[in-house]
mmCIF file of C-alpha atoms in Angstrom:
data_model
loop_
_atom_site.group_PDB
_atom_site.id
_atom_site.type_symbol
_atom_site.label_atom_id
_atom_site.label_comp_id
_atom_site.label_asym_id
_atom_site.label_seq_id
_atom_site.Cartn_x
_atom_site.Cartn_y
_atom_site.Cartn_z
ATOM 1 C CA MET A 1 69.710 7.051 14.804
ATOM 2 C CA PHE A 2 70.584 8.707 11.405
ATOM 3 C CA THR A 3 68.699 10.621 8.671
ATOM 4 C CA GLY A 4 70.519 9.318 5.630
ATOM 5 C CA LEU A 5 71.752 12.782 4.977
ATOM 6 C CA ILE A 6 75.728 12.342 4.519
ATOM 7 C CA GLU A 7 77.773 14.877 6.339
ATOM 8 C CA ASP A 8 80.959 14.094 4.833
ATOM 9 C CA VAL A 9 82.749 11.882 2.541
ATOM 10 C CA GLY A 10 85.787 10.496 4.297
ATOM 11 C CA SER A 11 88.469 7.879 3.331
ATOM 12 C CA VAL A 12 89.966 4.821 5.100
ATOM 13 C CA GLN A 13 93.459 5.705 6.351
ATOM 14 C CA GLU A 14 94.215 2.169 8.231
ATOM 15 C CA ILE A 15 92.599 -1.350 8.313
ATOM 16 C CA ARG A 16 93.595 -3.785 11.131
ATOM 17 C CA ARG A 17 92.047 -7.267 10.611
ATOM 18 C CA GLY A 18 91.947 -9.874 13.209
ATOM 19 C CA ALA A 19 90.291 -13.138 13.872
ATOM 20 C CA GLU A 20 87.331 -11.477 15.872
ATOM 21 C CA GLY A 21 86.644 -8.646 13.914
ATOM 22 C CA MET A 22 88.242 -5.303 12.047
ATOM 23 C CA VAL A 23 89.431 -2.041 13.405
ATOM 24 C CA LEU A 24 88.798 0.955 10.828
ATOM 25 C CA LYS A 25 90.769 4.170 10.911
ATOM 26 C CA VAL A 26 88.853 6.931 9.141
ATOM 27 C CA ALA A 27 90.064 10.488 7.831
ATOM 28 C CA THR A 28 87.273 12.949 8.099
ATOM 29 C CA ALA A 29 86.682 16.722 7.865
ATOM 30 C CA LEU A 30 83.879 16.586 10.286
ATOM 31 C CA SER A 31 85.283 18.296 13.827
ATOM 32 C CA MET A 32 86.656 15.974 16.420
ATOM 33 C CA ASP A 33 85.492 18.466 18.855
ATOM 34 C CA GLU A 34 81.917 17.317 18.064
ATOM 35 C CA ILE A 35 82.547 13.591 18.324
ATOM 36 C CA GLY A 36 83.086 11.899 21.494
ATOM 37 C CA ILE A 37 84.661 8.471 22.453
ATOM 38 C CA GLY A 38 81.437 6.429 22.304
ATOM 39 C CA ASP A 39 79.633 8.270 19.992
ATOM 40 C CA SER A 40 77.893 6.475 16.917
ATOM 41 C CA VAL A 41 79.093 7.521 13.144
ATOM 42 C CA ALA A 42 77.252 5.770 10.188
ATOM 43 C CA VAL A 43 79.971 4.528 7.739
ATOM 44 C CA ASN A 44 78.554 3.598 4.355
ATOM 45 C CA GLY A 45 75.279 3.144 6.637
ATOM 46 C CA ALA A 46 76.689 1.080 8.977
ATOM 47 C CA CYS A 47 76.879 2.396 12.699
ATOM 48 C CA LEU A 48 79.980 2.153 14.357
ATOM 49 C CA THR A 49 81.211 3.280 17.631
ATOM 50 C CA VAL A 50 84.040 5.611 17.970
ATOM 51 C CA THR A 51 86.797 3.913 20.150
ATOM 52 C CA ALA A 52 89.562 6.494 19.386
ATOM 53 C CA LYS A 53 90.144 9.834 17.826
ATOM 54 C CA GLY A 54 92.718 12.208 16.759
ATOM 55 C CA ALA A 55 93.395 15.209 14.404
ATOM 56 C CA GLY A 56 91.105 14.798 11.717
ATOM 57 C CA SER A 57 90.153 11.047 12.081
ATOM 58 C CA PHE A 58 88.757 8.317 14.608
ATOM 59 C CA LEU A 59 88.618 4.592 15.026
ATOM 60 C CA ALA A 60 86.171 2.190 15.347
ATOM 61 C CA ASP A 61 85.452 -1.387 15.772
ATOM 62 C CA VAL A 62 83.745 -3.642 13.159
ATOM 63 C CA SER A 63 82.300 -7.063 14.526
ATOM 64 C CA PRO A 64 82.456 -10.374 12.842
ATOM 65 C CA GLU A 65 78.518 -9.752 12.401
ATOM 66 C CA SER A 66 79.147 -6.320 10.522
ATOM 67 C CA LEU A 67 81.719 -7.894 8.155
ATOM 68 C CA GLU A 68 79.359 -10.682 7.123
ATOM 69 C CA ARG A 69 76.323 -8.587 6.472
ATOM 70 C CA THR A 70 77.943 -5.175 4.797
ATOM 71 C CA THR A 71 80.524 -4.310 2.393
ATOM 72 C CA LEU A 72 82.797 -2.913 5.014
ATOM 73 C CA GLY A 73 84.865 -5.884 5.166
ATOM 74 C CA GLY A 74 85.746 -5.367 1.328
ATOM 75 C CA LEU A 75 87.397 -1.851 1.851
ATOM 76 C CA ALA A 76 90.785 -0.890 1.163
ATOM 77 C CA VAL A 77 93.142 1.736 2.591
ATOM 78 C CA GLY A 78 92.428 5.144 0.575
ATOM 79 C CA ALA A 79 88.596 3.955 -0.101
ATOM 80 C CA ARG A 80 86.141 6.787 0.144
ATOM 81 C CA VAL A 81 83.170 6.030 2.757
ATOM 82 C CA ASN A 82 79.951 8.229 3.574
ATOM 83 C CA LEU A 83 79.688 9.578 6.877
ATOM 84 C CA GLU A 84 77.038 10.813 9.146
ATOM 85 C CA ARG A 85 76.787 11.555 12.889
ATOM 86 C CA ALA A 86 74.033 10.513 14.870
ATOM 87 C CA LEU A 87 70.692 12.221 14.748
ATOM 88 C CA ARG A 88 70.115 15.271 17.450
ATOM 89 C CA LEU A 89 66.154 15.478 18.891
ATOM 90 C CA CYS A 90 66.672 19.106 17.794
ATOM 91 C CA ASP A 91 67.585 18.382 14.009
ATOM 92 C CA ARG A 92 65.541 18.412 10.951
ATOM 93 C CA LEU A 93 64.498 15.039 9.737
ATOM 94 C CA GLY A 94 65.609 15.447 6.100
ATOM 95 C CA GLY A 95 65.824 12.222 5.084
ATOM 96 C CA HIS A 96 63.979 9.204 6.892
ATOM 97 C CA LEU A 97 64.678 7.583 10.136
ATOM 98 C CA VAL A 98 67.404 5.224 9.572
ATOM 99 C CA SER A 99 69.042 2.842 12.227
ATOM 100 C CA GLY A 100 72.283 1.893 11.058
ATOM 101 C CA HIS A 101 71.606 -1.442 11.057
ATOM 102 C CA ILE A 102 72.073 -3.025 7.725
ATOM 103 C CA ASP A 103 69.729 -5.657 6.393
ATOM 104 C CA CYS A 104 71.516 -6.867 3.261
ATOM 105 C CA GLN A 105 73.871 -5.985 0.199
ATOM 106 C CA ALA A 106 72.629 -5.294 -2.953
ATOM 107 C CA THR A 107 74.513 -5.332 -6.192
ATOM 108 C CA VAL A 108 74.576 -2.204 -8.970
ATOM 109 C CA ARG A 109 73.015 -4.070 -12.244
ATOM 110 C CA GLU A 110 72.784 -0.939 -14.433
ATOM 111 C CA ARG A 111 73.945 2.753 -14.371
ATOM 112 C CA ARG A 112 72.530 5.245 -16.927
ATOM 113 C CA SER A 113 71.633 8.671 -17.440
ATOM 114 C CA ASP A 114 68.051 9.906 -17.104
ATOM 115 C CA GLY A 115 67.522 13.286 -17.722
ATOM 116 C CA ASN A 116 69.374 15.584 -15.005
ATOM 117 C CA ALA A 117 69.632 12.356 -13.124
ATOM 118 C CA VAL A 118 71.609 9.110 -12.976
ATOM 119 C CA ARG A 119 69.310 5.972 -12.602
ATOM 120 C CA PHE A 120 70.664 3.081 -10.660
ATOM 121 C CA ALA A 121 69.076 -0.343 -10.770
ATOM 122 C CA PHE A 122 70.030 -2.738 -8.041
ATOM 123 C CA ARG A 123 69.780 -6.605 -7.988
ATOM 124 C CA MET A 124 68.578 -7.703 -4.362
ATOM 125 C CA GLU A 125 66.780 -10.896 -3.932
ATOM 126 C CA GLY A 126 65.358 -12.741 -0.969
ATOM 127 C CA PRO A 127 62.860 -11.941 1.625
ATOM 128 C CA VAL A 128 64.272 -8.487 2.417
ATOM 129 C CA LEU A 129 63.156 -7.140 -0.691
ATOM 130 C CA ARG A 130 59.217 -7.308 0.610
ATOM 131 C CA PHE A 131 60.071 -4.278 2.304
ATOM 132 C CA VAL A 132 61.228 -2.164 -0.369
ATOM 133 C CA VAL A 133 58.007 -0.375 -1.625
ATOM 134 C CA GLU A 134 57.823 1.895 -4.915
ATOM 135 C CA LYS A 135 58.017 5.705 -3.767
ATOM 136 C CA GLY A 136 59.200 4.799 -0.489
ATOM 137 C CA SER A 137 62.521 5.496 1.618
ATOM 138 C CA ILE A 138 65.655 3.145 1.225
ATOM 139 C CA CYS A 139 68.843 3.663 2.633
ATOM 140 C CA ILE A 140 71.762 2.596 -0.018
ATOM 141 C CA ASP A 141 75.483 3.059 1.467
ATOM 142 C CA GLY A 142 73.830 5.289 3.993
ATOM 143 C CA ILE A 143 72.064 7.852 1.747
ATOM 144 C CA SER A 144 68.456 7.958 2.158
ATOM 145 C CA LEU A 145 66.733 7.771 -1.332
ATOM 146 C CA THR A 146 63.452 7.384 -2.863
ATOM 147 C CA VAL A 147 62.453 4.109 -4.467
ATOM 148 C CA ASN A 148 61.563 4.647 -8.337
ATOM 149 C CA GLU A 149 60.653 0.788 -9.047
ATOM 150 C CA VAL A 150 60.143 -2.584 -7.663
ATOM 151 C CA GLY A 151 60.618 -5.887 -9.273
ATOM 152 C CA ARG A 152 60.977 -9.512 -8.707
ATOM 153 C CA ASP A 153 64.864 -9.392 -7.969
ATOM 154 C CA GLY A 154 65.683 -5.784 -7.307
ATOM 155 C CA PHE A 155 64.774 -2.165 -7.355
ATOM 156 C CA SER A 156 66.024 0.905 -9.080
ATOM 157 C CA VAL A 157 66.382 4.867 -7.912
ATOM 158 C CA ALA A 158 67.301 8.106 -9.537
ATOM 159 C CA ILE A 159 70.155 10.018 -8.179
ATOM 160 C CA ILE A 160 70.006 13.864 -8.483
ATOM 161 C CA PRO A 161 73.486 15.472 -9.286
ATOM 162 C CA HIS A 162 73.856 17.496 -5.890
ATOM 163 C CA THR A 163 73.288 13.811 -4.494
ATOM 164 C CA LEU A 164 75.897 12.144 -6.847
ATOM 165 C CA GLY A 165 78.448 14.849 -6.542
ATOM 166 C CA ARG A 166 78.459 14.675 -2.425
ATOM 167 C CA THR A 167 78.459 10.773 -1.744
ATOM 168 C CA THR A 168 80.442 7.946 -3.279
ATOM 169 C CA LEU A 169 77.512 6.884 -5.556
ATOM 170 C CA GLU A 170 79.475 8.677 -7.979
ATOM 171 C CA GLU A 171 81.999 5.759 -7.993
ATOM 172 C CA ARG A 172 79.590 2.849 -8.158
ATOM 173 C CA ARG A 173 79.569 1.027 -11.262
ATOM 174 C CA VAL A 174 77.899 -2.106 -12.444
ATOM 175 C CA GLY A 175 78.734 -5.165 -10.327
ATOM 176 C CA ASP A 176 79.661 -3.211 -7.197
ATOM 177 C CA GLY A 177 77.997 -3.929 -3.886
ATOM 178 C CA VAL A 178 76.435 -1.426 -1.632
ATOM 179 C CA ASN A 179 74.694 -1.734 1.988
ATOM 180 C CA ILE A 180 71.418 -1.722 2.218
ATOM 181 C CA GLU A 181 68.713 -0.818 4.919
ATOM 182 C CA THR A 182 64.949 -0.921 4.205
ATOM 183 C CA ASP A 183 62.289 1.265 5.848
ATOM 184 C CA LEU A 184 62.499 1.034 9.557
ATOM 185 C CA LEU A 185 58.614 1.105 10.018
ATOM 186 C CA GLY A 186 57.834 -1.442 7.652
ATOM 187 C CA LYS A 187 59.700 -4.068 9.458
ATOM 188 C CA TYR A 188 58.161 -3.271 12.961
ATOM 189 C CA VAL A 189 54.679 -3.234 11.285
ATOM 190 C CA GLU A 190 54.882 -6.903 10.161
ATOM 191 C CA ARG A 191 56.562 -7.712 12.989
ATOM 192 C CA LEU A 192 53.509 -6.691 15.158
ATOM 193 C CA LEU A 193 50.876 -8.245 12.570
ATOM 194 C CA GLU A 194 53.168 -11.458 13.028
ATOM 195 C CA GLY A 195 52.549 -11.236 16.768
ATOM 196 C CA ARG A 196 48.648 -10.902 16.592
ATOM 197 C CA GLY A 197 48.776 -14.346 14.793
ATOM 198 C CA GLY A 198 49.145 -13.072 11.193
ATOM 199 C CA SER A 199 50.515 -14.908 8.492
ATOM 200 C CA ARG A 200 53.992 -13.981 6.810
ATOM 201 C CA GLU A 201 53.296 -16.167 3.528
ATOM 202 C CA GLY A 202 54.537 -14.302 0.829
ATOM 203 C CA GLY A 203 55.532 -11.460 2.997
ATOM 204 C CA ARG A 204 51.697 -10.106 2.061
ATOM 205 C CA ILE A 205 49.883 -7.636 4.025
ATOM 206 C CA ASP A 206 46.633 -7.021 2.421
ATOM 207 C CA LEU A 207 43.143 -5.339 3.590
ATOM 208 C CA GLU A 208 41.770 -8.696 4.372
ATOM 209 C CA LEU A 209 44.383 -9.491 6.956
ATOM 210 C CA LEU A 210 44.310 -6.007 8.514
ATOM 211 C CA ALA A 211 40.570 -6.319 8.860
ATOM 212 C CA LYS A 212 40.698 -9.630 10.414
ATOM 213 C CA HIS A 213 43.377 -8.220 13.046
ATOM 214 C CA GLY A 214 41.239 -5.260 13.856
ATOM 215 C CA PHE A 215 43.021 -2.568 11.969
ATOM 216 C CA LEU A 216 40.071 -1.457 9.557
#
């Protein structure tokens, strides 16, 4: 589990592509003394397992599933990536609960100044959008953010200068792809209601449905 608070922006040192996936070598300022073989590190929001490490860098395998669902397959040597080590139970939960399991990709549709912030609008269609809630939490390239608005084909967020300067969002422009993980709790709630015979028609959970299944 992660929190969506980026600890370091690393860079891709090496990419090894094969028929059954890819291996990434990532340079980082994170202490290698605190990262062990087998540890989980979120790379642009995708949970990867450390398979080897050296002075200031680590290796991680990227499976075909991850290549298909995330933007990792489009990385090039020198690309900057958001990094976060797995959450410890004694840590403060400053962001929100993030699994590191990417739901889908979204595309930057608009970027504009909004007071002291920068507002990003993302295009994201399909069934995953039903888990995006106004003023709820969302994870974009591993960053815990608050949703400002939700529409039929996407959503928007406002990025404060601190977050912009300490993550790769500073580099994102219109047309760029990003990794999306929606709120973990929302997905479990829907799954539990489905298991009680609830309807998923339109992805809608309303007071009538909750009352029917004993939640009210």
